[in-house]
CSV table of C-alpha atoms in Angstrom, one decimal:
chain,number,residue,atom,x,y,z
A,1,MET,CA,97.3,57.6,79.1
A,2,ALA,CA,100.4,56.5,81.0
A,3,GLU,CA,103.6,58.5,80.2
A,4,LYS,CA,106.4,56.5,78.5
A,5,THR,CA,109.8,56.4,80.0
A,6,VAL,CA,113.0,56.6,77.8
A,7,VAL,CA,116.5,56.4,79.1
A,8,LEU,CA,119.3,57.8,76.9
A,9,TYR,CA,122.8,56.5,77.4
A,10,PRO,CA,125.6,58.6,75.7
A,11,SER,CA,129.2,57.8,75.2
A,12,LEU,CA,131.9,59.7,77.1
A,13,GLY,CA,132.7,63.1,75.7
A,14,VAL,CA,130.8,66.3,75.1
A,15,GLY,CA,130.6,65.6,71.3
A,16,HIS,CA,128.4,62.6,72.1
A,17,LEU,CA,126.5,64.1,75.1
A,18,ASN,CA,125.4,67.2,73.2
A,19,PRO,CA,123.4,65.6,70.4
A,20,MET,CA,121.9,63.1,72.9
A,21,ALA,CA,120.8,66.1,74.9
A,22,GLN,CA,119.2,67.6,71.8
A,23,LEU,CA,117.4,64.3,71.2
A,24,ALA,CA,116.1,64.4,74.8
A,25,LYS,CA,114.7,67.9,74.2
A,26,ALA,CA,113.1,66.8,70.9
A,27,LEU,CA,111.4,63.9,72.7
A,28,LEU,CA,110.1,66.2,75.5
A,29,ARG,CA,108.7,68.7,73.0
A,30,ARG,CA,106.4,66.0,71.7
A,31,GLY,CA,105.0,65.2,75.1
A,32,GLY,CA,103.8,62.0,76.6
A,33,VAL,CA,107.3,60.9,77.5
A,34,SER,CA,109.8,61.3,80.4
A,35,VAL,CA,113.5,61.3,79.6
A,36,THR,CA,116.5,60.4,81.7
A,37,ILE,CA,120.1,60.7,80.5
A,38,ALA,CA,122.3,58.2,82.2
A,39,VAL,CA,125.9,59.5,82.0
A,40,VAL,CA,129.0,57.5,82.9
A,41,ASP,CA,130.9,59.2,85.7
A,42,PRO,CA,134.6,58.2,85.5
A,43,PRO,CA,136.9,58.5,88.5
A,44,GLU,CA,139.0,61.1,86.7
A,45,LYS,CA,136.7,64.1,86.7
A,46,ASP,CA,136.2,65.8,83.3
A,47,ALA,CA,135.7,69.5,83.8
A,48,VAL,CA,134.4,70.0,80.3
A,49,LEU,CA,131.8,67.3,80.8
A,50,ALA,CA,130.8,68.6,84.2
A,51,ALA,CA,130.3,72.1,82.7
A,52,ALA,CA,128.2,70.6,79.9
A,53,LEU,CA,126.0,68.7,82.4
A,54,ALA,CA,125.6,71.9,84.5
A,55,ARG,CA,124.4,73.8,81.4
A,56,LEU,CA,122.0,71.0,80.5
A,57,ALA,CA,120.5,70.9,84.0
A,58,ALA,CA,120.1,74.7,84.0
A,59,ALA,CA,118.6,74.9,80.5
A,60,SER,CA,116.4,71.8,80.6
A,61,PRO,CA,115.2,71.0,84.1
A,62,ALA,CA,112.6,68.5,82.7
A,63,ILE,CA,115.5,66.2,81.7
A,64,THR,CA,116.7,64.0,84.6
A,65,VAL,CA,120.5,63.4,84.6
A,66,ARG,CA,121.7,60.3,86.4
A,67,LEU,CA,125.4,59.7,86.9
A,68,LEU,CA,126.7,56.2,86.7
A,69,PRO,CA,129.9,55.8,88.8
A,70,ILE,CA,132.5,53.3,87.7
A,71,PRO,CA,135.1,51.9,90.0
A,72,PRO,CA,138.6,53.4,89.9
A,73,SER,CA,140.1,50.0,89.2
A,74,SER,CA,138.3,50.0,85.8
A,75,ARG,CA,141.2,51.9,84.3
A,76,ASP,CA,144.7,50.7,84.9
A,77,PRO,CA,147.0,53.8,84.9
A,78,SER,CA,150.0,51.7,83.9
A,79,LYS,CA,148.1,50.2,80.9
A,80,ALA,CA,149.3,51.6,77.5
A,81,TYR,CA,146.4,52.0,75.2
A,82,SER,CA,146.9,51.6,71.5
A,83,HIS,CA,144.3,54.2,70.6
A,84,PRO,CA,142.5,57.1,72.4
A,85,ILE,CA,139.2,55.4,72.1
A,86,MET,CA,140.2,52.2,73.9
A,87,PRO,CA,140.1,53.7,77.5
A,88,ILE,CA,136.6,55.1,76.6
A,89,LEU,CA,135.4,51.7,75.5
A,90,ASP,CA,136.9,50.2,78.7
A,91,ALA,CA,135.1,52.8,80.8
A,92,LEU,CA,131.8,52.1,79.1
A,93,ARG,CA,132.2,48.4,79.6
A,94,ALA,CA,132.9,49.0,83.3
A,95,ALA,CA,129.7,51.0,83.6
A,96,SER,CA,127.4,48.2,82.6
A,97,PRO,CA,126.8,47.0,86.2
A,98,ALA,CA,125.8,50.5,87.3
A,99,LEU,CA,123.6,50.9,84.2
A,100,ARG,CA,121.9,47.5,85.0
A,101,GLU,CA,121.3,48.5,88.6
A,102,PHE,CA,119.9,51.8,87.6
A,103,LEU,CA,117.5,50.4,85.0
A,104,ARG,CA,116.4,47.7,87.5
A,105,SER,CA,115.6,50.2,90.2
A,106,HIS,CA,113.9,52.7,87.8
A,107,ALA,CA,110.3,53.4,88.5
A,108,PRO,CA,108.2,53.4,86.4
A,109,ALA,CA,109.6,50.7,84.2
A,110,VAL,CA,111.7,51.8,81.3
A,111,ASP,CA,110.0,51.6,77.9
A,112,ALA,CA,113.2,52.1,75.8
A,113,LEU,CA,116.9,52.4,76.2
A,114,VAL,CA,118.6,54.5,73.6
A,115,VAL,CA,122.4,53.9,73.5
A,116,ASP,CA,125.2,55.7,71.7
A,117,MET,CA,126.9,53.9,68.9
A,118,PHE,CA,129.9,53.2,71.1
A,119,CYS,CA,127.8,51.8,74.0
A,120,ILE,CA,127.1,48.5,72.3
A,121,ASP,CA,127.8,46.5,75.5
A,122,ALA,CA,124.6,48.0,76.9
A,123,LEU,CA,122.6,45.9,74.4
A,124,ASP,CA,123.4,42.9,76.7
A,125,VAL,CA,122.0,44.8,79.7
A,126,ALA,CA,118.8,45.7,77.8
A,127,ALA,CA,118.3,42.1,76.7
A,128,GLU,CA,118.8,40.8,80.2
A,129,LEU,CA,116.1,43.2,81.5
A,130,ALA,CA,113.8,42.8,78.5
A,131,ILE,CA,114.0,46.5,77.6
A,132,PRO,CA,113.8,47.4,73.9
A,133,ALA,CA,117.2,48.9,72.9
A,134,TYR,CA,117.8,51.4,70.2
A,135,ILE,CA,121.0,52.9,68.9
A,136,PHE,CA,121.4,56.7,68.5
A,137,TYR,CA,123.8,57.4,65.7
A,138,PRO,CA,125.0,61.0,66.1
A,139,SER,CA,126.8,61.1,62.8
A,140,ALA,CA,125.9,61.0,59.1
A,141,ALA,CA,123.6,58.3,57.7
A,142,GLY,CA,126.3,57.8,55.1
A,143,ASP,CA,128.8,56.9,57.9
A,144,LEU,CA,126.2,54.4,59.2
A,145,ALA,CA,125.8,52.9,55.8
A,146,VAL,CA,129.5,52.4,55.4
A,147,TYR,CA,130.1,51.1,59.0
A,148,LEU,CA,127.4,48.4,58.6
A,149,GLN,CA,129.2,47.1,55.5
A,150,VAL,CA,132.7,47.2,57.1
A,151,PRO,CA,132.6,43.7,58.7
A,152,ASP,CA,131.9,42.2,55.3
A,153,LEU,CA,134.6,44.3,53.7
A,154,CYS,CA,137.1,43.1,56.3
A,155,ARG,CA,136.3,39.4,55.5
A,156,ALA,CA,136.6,40.0,51.8
A,157,ALA,CA,139.6,42.4,51.6
A,158,PRO,CA,143.0,41.0,50.7
A,159,SER,CA,144.8,43.3,53.1
A,160,SER,CA,144.2,46.0,55.7
A,161,LEU,CA,143.1,49.4,54.6
A,162,LYS,CA,146.4,51.0,55.6
A,163,ASP,CA,148.0,48.9,52.8
A,164,MET,CA,145.5,50.0,50.2
A,165,GLY,CA,146.3,53.8,50.1
A,166,LYS,CA,144.0,55.7,47.9
A,167,ALA,CA,142.3,52.7,46.4
A,168,PRO,CA,138.6,53.3,46.1
A,169,LEU,CA,136.2,51.2,48.2
A,170,GLU,CA,132.7,50.7,47.0
A,171,PHE,CA,129.8,50.8,49.5
A,172,ALA,CA,126.0,50.8,48.9
A,173,GLY,CA,124.4,54.2,49.3
A,174,VAL,CA,127.5,56.5,49.2
A,175,PRO,CA,130.2,57.7,46.7
A,176,PRO,CA,133.4,55.6,46.5
A,177,VAL,CA,135.6,56.1,49.6
A,178,ARG,CA,139.4,56.0,49.3
A,179,ALA,CA,140.9,53.5,51.8
A,180,HIS,CA,142.9,56.1,53.5
A,181,ASP,CA,139.8,58.2,54.1
A,182,MET,CA,138.3,55.5,56.3
A,183,PRO,CA,138.5,56.2,60.1
A,184,ASP,CA,141.9,55.5,61.7
A,185,THR,CA,140.2,52.8,64.0
A,186,MET,CA,139.6,50.8,60.8
A,187,GLN,CA,143.0,51.0,59.1
A,188,ASP,CA,144.6,47.9,60.5
A,189,TRP,CA,142.3,44.8,60.7
A,190,GLU,CA,144.7,43.2,63.1
A,191,SER,CA,144.8,46.0,65.7
A,192,ASP,CA,143.0,45.6,68.9
A,193,VAL,CA,141.0,48.8,68.4
A,194,CYS,CA,139.8,47.6,65.0
A,195,GLN,CA,138.9,44.2,66.4
A,196,VAL,CA,136.7,45.8,69.1
A,197,ARG,CA,135.1,48.2,66.6
A,198,LEU,CA,134.3,45.3,64.1
A,199,GLN,CA,132.6,43.4,67.0
A,200,GLN,CA,130.6,46.5,67.8
A,201,LEU,CA,129.6,47.1,64.2
A,202,ALA,CA,128.6,43.5,63.7
A,203,ARG,CA,126.2,43.8,66.7
A,204,MET,CA,124.4,47.0,65.6
A,205,GLN,CA,121.8,44.9,63.8
A,206,GLU,CA,120.7,43.5,67.2
A,207,ALA,CA,119.1,46.9,68.0
A,208,THR,CA,115.3,47.3,67.7
A,209,GLY,CA,116.0,50.5,65.7
A,210,ILE,CA,118.6,53.1,64.9
A,211,LEU,CA,117.9,56.8,65.3
A,212,VAL,CA,120.1,58.9,63.0
A,213,ASN,CA,121.1,62.6,63.4
A,214,SER,CA,120.4,63.6,59.8
A,215,PHE,CA,117.4,64.4,57.6
A,216,GLU,CA,115.8,62.9,54.5
A,217,TRP,CA,116.7,65.6,51.9
A,218,LEU,CA,120.3,65.7,52.9
A,219,GLU,CA,121.1,61.9,52.7
A,220,SER,CA,118.3,60.3,50.7
A,221,ARG,CA,120.6,57.9,48.9
A,222,ALA,CA,122.3,56.5,52.0
A,223,LEU,CA,118.9,56.3,53.8
A,224,LYS,CA,117.4,54.4,50.9
A,225,ALA,CA,120.3,51.9,50.9
A,226,LEU,CA,119.9,51.4,54.7
A,227,ARG,CA,116.1,51.0,54.6
A,228,GLU,CA,116.2,48.6,51.6
A,229,GLY,CA,118.7,46.3,53.3
A,230,HIS,CA,121.6,46.9,50.9
A,231,CYS,CA,124.0,47.6,53.8
A,232,LEU,CA,123.3,44.2,55.4
A,233,PRO,CA,122.5,41.9,52.5
A,234,GLY,CA,120.7,38.7,53.6
A,235,ARG,CA,120.3,40.0,57.1
A,236,SER,CA,117.6,42.0,58.9
A,237,THR,CA,118.3,45.7,59.2
A,238,PRO,CA,117.0,47.5,62.3
A,239,LYS,CA,114.3,50.1,61.5
A,240,ILE,CA,115.9,53.5,60.6
A,241,TYR,CA,114.5,56.6,62.1
A,242,CYS,CA,116.0,59.8,60.6
A,243,VAL,CA,115.4,62.4,63.4
A,244,GLY,CA,117.8,65.3,62.7
A,245,PRO,CA,119.3,67.8,62.5
A,246,LEU,CA,119.6,67.8,66.3
A,247,VAL,CA,122.0,70.7,67.1
A,248,ASP,CA,122.7,73.0,70.0
A,249,GLY,CA,120.6,76.2,69.8
A,250,GLY,CA,123.6,78.3,71.0
A,251,ARG,CA,124.0,80.2,74.3
A,252,THR,CA,125.3,83.4,75.7
A,253,GLU,CA,128.1,83.5,78.2
A,254,GLU,CA,127.3,82.3,81.7
A,255,ASN,CA,127.0,85.9,82.9
A,256,GLY,CA,124.5,86.6,80.2
A,257,GLU,CA,126.9,88.6,78.0
A,258,ARG,CA,127.7,88.0,74.4
A,259,HIS,CA,131.2,86.8,73.5
A,260,ALA,CA,133.4,89.7,72.4
A,261,CYS,CA,134.0,88.1,69.0
A,262,LEU,CA,130.3,88.5,68.2
A,263,GLY,CA,130.7,92.3,68.7
A,264,TRP,CA,133.6,92.2,66.3
A,265,LEU,CA,131.4,90.3,63.7
A,266,ASP,CA,128.7,93.0,64.1
A,267,ARG,CA,131.2,95.5,62.6
A,268,GLN,CA,131.9,93.4,59.5
A,269,PRO,CA,130.0,93.4,56.2
A,270,GLU,CA,127.5,90.7,55.5
A,271,ARG,CA,129.0,87.3,54.4
A,272,SER,CA,132.5,88.8,54.4
A,273,VAL,CA,134.2,86.7,57.1
A,274,VAL,CA,135.9,83.3,56.9
A,275,PHE,CA,135.5,81.4,60.2
A,276,LEU,CA,138.1,78.8,61.0
A,277,CYS,CA,137.3,76.4,63.9
A,278,PHE,CA,138.4,72.8,64.4
A,279,GLY,CA,136.6,71.4,67.4
A,280,SER,CA,137.7,70.7,70.9
A,281,MET,CA,140.6,68.5,69.8
A,282,GLY,CA,141.7,70.2,66.6
A,283,ALA,CA,145.3,71.2,67.4
A,284,PHE,CA,147.9,72.0,64.7
A,285,SER,CA,151.7,72.1,64.6
A,286,ALA,CA,153.4,75.5,64.6
A,287,ALA,CA,154.5,74.9,61.0
A,288,GLN,CA,150.8,74.4,60.0
A,289,LEU,CA,149.6,77.4,61.9
A,290,LYS,CA,152.2,79.6,60.0
A,291,GLU,CA,151.1,78.2,56.6
A,292,THR,CA,147.4,78.8,57.5
A,293,ALA,CA,148.2,82.3,58.6
A,294,ARG,CA,150.1,83.1,55.4
A,295,GLY,CA,147.2,81.8,53.3
A,296,LEU,CA,144.7,83.8,55.1
A,297,GLU,CA,146.8,87.0,54.8
A,298,ARG,CA,147.3,86.5,51.1
A,299,SER,CA,143.6,85.9,50.5
A,300,GLY,CA,142.8,89.4,51.5
A,301,HIS,CA,139.6,88.3,53.2
A,302,ARG,CA,138.4,89.0,56.7
A,303,PHE,CA,138.7,86.1,59.1
A,304,LEU,CA,137.8,84.9,62.6
A,305,TRP,CA,140.2,82.1,63.5
A,306,THR,CA,140.2,79.9,66.6
A,307,VAL,CA,143.8,78.8,67.3
A,308,ARG,CA,144.8,75.8,69.4
A,309,SER,CA,148.4,74.6,69.3
A,310,SER,CA,149.8,71.2,69.5
A,311,ARG,CA,150.8,70.6,73.2
A,312,ARG,CA,153.6,68.3,72.1
A,313,GLU,CA,155.2,71.2,70.4
A,314,HIS,CA,154.1,74.0,72.6
A,315,GLN,CA,155.6,73.3,76.0
A,316,SER,CA,154.1,75.8,78.3
A,317,ASN,CA,152.5,76.0,81.7
A,318,SER,CA,149.7,78.1,80.2
A,319,PRO,CA,146.7,76.5,78.6
A,320,ASP,CA,146.6,79.3,76.1
A,321,PRO,CA,148.7,79.3,73.0
A,322,ASP,CA,151.3,82.0,72.6
A,323,LEU,CA,150.0,83.6,69.4
A,324,GLU,CA,153.1,85.8,68.8
A,325,ALA,CA,155.4,82.8,68.9
A,326,LEU,CA,153.1,80.5,66.9
A,327,LEU,CA,152.1,82.8,64.0
A,328,PRO,CA,154.4,84.6,61.5
A,329,ASP,CA,156.3,87.6,62.7
A,330,GLY,CA,154.0,90.7,62.4
A,331,PHE,CA,150.9,88.7,61.2
A,332,LEU,CA,148.7,89.9,64.0
A,333,GLU,CA,149.6,93.5,63.5
A,334,ARG,CA,149.3,93.4,59.7
A,335,THR,CA,145.9,91.8,59.8
A,336,LYS,CA,144.4,93.5,62.8
A,337,ASP,CA,142.0,95.6,60.7
A,338,ARG,CA,140.4,92.5,59.0
A,339,GLY,CA,141.1,89.6,61.2
A,340,SER,CA,140.5,88.3,64.7
A,341,VAL,CA,142.4,85.4,66.3
A,342,LEU,CA,140.9,83.7,69.3
A,343,LYS,CA,142.7,81.4,71.8
A,344,ASN,CA,141.3,77.8,72.0
A,345,TRP,CA,137.5,78.4,71.8
A,346,ALA,CA,134.8,80.3,70.1
A,347,PRO,CA,131.0,80.2,70.5
A,348,GLN,CA,130.7,78.3,67.2
A,349,THR,CA,126.9,78.1,67.0
A,350,GLU,CA,126.4,81.8,67.5
A,351,VAL,CA,129.3,82.7,65.1
A,352,LEU,CA,127.9,80.5,62.3
A,353,ARG,CA,124.5,82.1,62.6
A,354,HIS,CA,126.0,85.6,62.4
A,355,GLU,CA,125.2,87.3,59.1
A,356,ALA,CA,128.8,88.4,58.7
A,357,VAL,CA,130.1,84.8,58.2
A,358,GLY,CA,130.5,83.7,54.6
A,359,ALA,CA,132.5,80.5,54.9
A,360,PHE,CA,133.4,77.9,57.5
A,361,VAL,CA,136.8,76.1,57.5
A,362,THR,CA,135.9,73.0,59.6
A,363,HIS,CA,137.4,69.7,60.7
A,364,CYS,CA,134.2,68.0,59.5
A,365,GLY,CA,132.9,66.8,62.8
A,366,TRP,CA,129.2,66.0,62.2
A,367,ASN,CA,127.9,68.4,64.9
A,368,SER,CA,129.8,71.2,63.2
A,369,ALA,CA,128.6,70.2,59.8
A,370,LEU,CA,124.9,70.2,60.9
A,371,GLU,CA,125.4,73.6,62.6
A,372,ALA,CA,126.8,75.0,59.3
A,373,ILE,CA,123.9,73.6,57.4
A,374,MET,CA,121.4,75.0,59.9
A,375,SER,CA,123.1,78.4,59.4
A,376,GLY,CA,123.5,78.2,55.6
A,377,VAL,CA,127.3,78.6,55.6
A,378,PRO,CA,129.3,76.8,52.9
A,379,MET,CA,132.2,74.7,54.2
A,380,ILE,CA,135.9,74.3,53.5
A,381,CYS,CA,136.6,70.8,54.7
A,382,TRP,CA,139.8,70.1,56.5
A,383,PRO,CA,139.3,66.7,58.2
A,384,LEU,CA,141.7,65.7,61.1
A,385,TYR,CA,140.8,62.5,62.9
A,386,ALA,CA,138.1,59.9,63.7
A,387,GLU,CA,135.3,59.7,61.0
A,388,GLN,CA,136.0,63.2,59.7
A,389,ARG,CA,137.6,62.1,56.4
A,390,LEU,CA,134.5,60.0,55.8
A,391,ASN,CA,132.2,62.9,56.6
A,392,LYS,CA,134.3,65.0,54.1
A,393,VAL,CA,133.4,62.5,51.3
A,394,HIS,CA,129.7,62.9,52.0
A,395,MET,CA,129.8,66.7,52.4
A,396,VAL,CA,131.9,67.4,49.3
A,397,GLU,CA,131.0,64.6,46.9
A,398,GLU,CA,127.4,63.6,47.8
A,399,MET,CA,125.8,66.7,49.5
A,400,LYS,CA,127.9,69.2,47.5
A,401,LEU,CA,127.9,71.6,50.4
A,402,GLY,CA,131.7,72.2,50.6
A,403,VAL,CA,135.1,71.8,49.1
A,404,ALA,CA,138.1,70.0,50.5
A,405,VAL,CA,141.6,71.4,51.1
A,406,ASP,CA,144.2,69.5,49.2
A,407,GLY,CA,146.9,68.2,51.5
A,408,TYR,CA,144.7,67.4,54.5
A,409,ASP,CA,146.2,63.9,54.3
A,410,GLU,CA,149.8,65.1,53.9
A,411,GLU,CA,152.2,66.7,56.4
A,412,LEU,CA,151.1,70.2,55.6
A,413,VAL,CA,148.3,72.1,53.9
A,414,MET,CA,150.2,74.8,52.1
A,415,ALA,CA,149.5,78.6,52.3
A,416,ASP,CA,148.7,78.7,48.5
A,417,GLU,CA,146.0,76.0,49.1
A,418,VAL,CA,144.5,77.9,52.0
A,419,GLU,CA,144.4,81.1,50.0
A,420,GLY,CA,143.0,79.3,46.9
A,421,LYS,CA,140.1,77.6,48.7
A,422,VAL,CA,139.2,80.8,50.6
A,423,ARG,CA,139.1,82.7,47.3
A,424,LEU,CA,137.1,79.9,45.6
A,425,VAL,CA,134.3,79.9,48.2
A,426,MET,CA,134.3,83.7,48.7
A,427,GLU,CA,134.8,85.0,45.2
A,428,SER,CA,134.2,82.4,42.4
A,429,GLU,CA,131.1,81.2,40.5
A,430,GLU,CA,131.6,77.8,42.1
A,431,GLY,CA,131.4,79.5,45.5
A,432,LYS,CA,128.2,81.2,44.5
A,433,LYS,CA,126.7,77.8,43.6
A,434,LEU,CA,127.8,76.4,47.0
A,435,ARG,CA,126.1,79.3,48.8
A,436,GLU,CA,122.9,78.7,46.8
A,437,ARG,CA,122.9,75.0,47.5
A,438,MET,CA,123.6,75.6,51.2
A,439,ALA,CA,120.7,78.1,51.3
A,440,THR,CA,118.5,75.3,50.1
A,441,ALA,CA,119.9,72.9,52.6
A,442,LYS,CA,119.2,75.3,55.4
A,443,GLU,CA,115.6,75.6,54.3
A,444,MET,CA,115.2,71.8,54.0
A,445,ALA,CA,116.8,71.3,57.5
A,446,ALA,CA,114.3,73.7,59.1
A,447,ASP,CA,111.4,72.0,57.2
A,448,ALA,CA,112.6,68.5,58.4
A,449,ILE,CA,112.3,69.3,62.2
A,450,LYS,CA,109.1,71.5,62.1
A,451,LYS,CA,105.8,70.0,63.0
A,452,GLY,CA,104.8,67.6,60.2
A,453,GLY,CA,108.3,67.6,58.7
A,454,SER,CA,110.1,64.4,57.8
A,455,SER,CA,112.2,64.1,61.0
A,456,ASP,CA,109.3,65.1,63.2
A,457,VAL,CA,107.2,62.4,61.7
A,458,GLU,CA,110.0,59.8,62.2
A,459,LEU,CA,110.4,60.8,65.8
A,460,GLY,CA,106.7,60.3,66.3
A,461,GLU,CA,107.0,56.8,64.7
A,462,PHE,CA,109.7,55.9,67.1
A,463,LEU,CA,107.5,56.9,70.1
A,464,ARG,CA,104.5,55.1,68.6
A,465,GLY,CA,106.7,52.0,68.5
A,466,LEU,CA,107.0,52.1,72.3
A,467,GLY,CA,103.3,51.3,72.7
A,468,ASN,CA,100.1,53.4,73.3
A,469,ILE,CA,101.3,56.9,73.2
A,470,SER,CA,99.6,60.0,71.8
A,471,THR,CA,101.9,61.6,69.2
């Protein structure tokens, strides 16, 4: 039987490449399919992306990676963008000719093109070449349910979300969402970034299907609303395939050695450490770092904290933060026996899976949330940007796998709040219930992706939809 050919097309950024790479690995494990990841290669070289591609090539030689160059003129250096996502969308749009040429020249013919949720322009390329196009949604099914309803909300709302403050918005399949917890790209209906995103969201229904990086037990209500058409009333909803959790399995250092922080964790008691890590863009002001430090110190609990400072405040030629300058006087010395502070980066997957970790203070990026679920670690939710506030709503109010810090939407989260939430999760009866529910979530996540599990079955249905393929 002829092997099927699937091309995956991620958005720019490691946070979008990594889950797409995990999807590629999951497809290959099933057999009967060849997978190519077509990656936009902007003129300005991204060292982080290059390193991620090198790791992918080394770890998964069966996955073909094809770079799609875009012309330098695609990004005007003098152009002032209103939002950080706008140059990314411009670059993806500029890559369409290279994607078209690659798909045309690909032999054997491509049976499916799976595009990231930001690569909506690629639907036109797929339609032109008569290739079935699917969307890979790397975030929560609850986010997808909300996003599909946003264009209708925009038409019906009397004002932009930024003018609605904490007013609750009602969406099918999810708890009420306060207007200010919606993504920043959606806050001003008149802004150019919102107009572009609304156009993209309105086109998602054109896809043959949508693959979601979640699993049935975790988001059954949102998935039911999606599948029953409640998110696009009166219109056809693409078939929803729930294929997660797709997360990185973790890795050792490139020289094969474990990161030093894992050795530190080896010396800590089981479930005794609070891990704080806020993603590749999670930078804080010096004032916030000091408040966080005071809260951690007062809590009395052990901690492993990845610190990245705001570059606007921290003017230095060094890429590493000056911990002595940023943290309270004497903090590092006073907490040296129960705390460890890392500069910029930690091997998050390996840390979360370590038995010493008992709580995770997270920015609520979906990759991080899934890693916590796969590791059974309850979350203290501190959303920062993008869709993270929306994820917080699902994680705290629907999934009940974490608690939120008060003040995440204010200028500062105060030390008393940091201390209180750490104590709640690590010491209280509510924290015990969180750990018990997270233990169940971990078990259900593992069940979903094992052979015959809900996500494994859905991935098989996606492949069967491509034609005659043994699954």
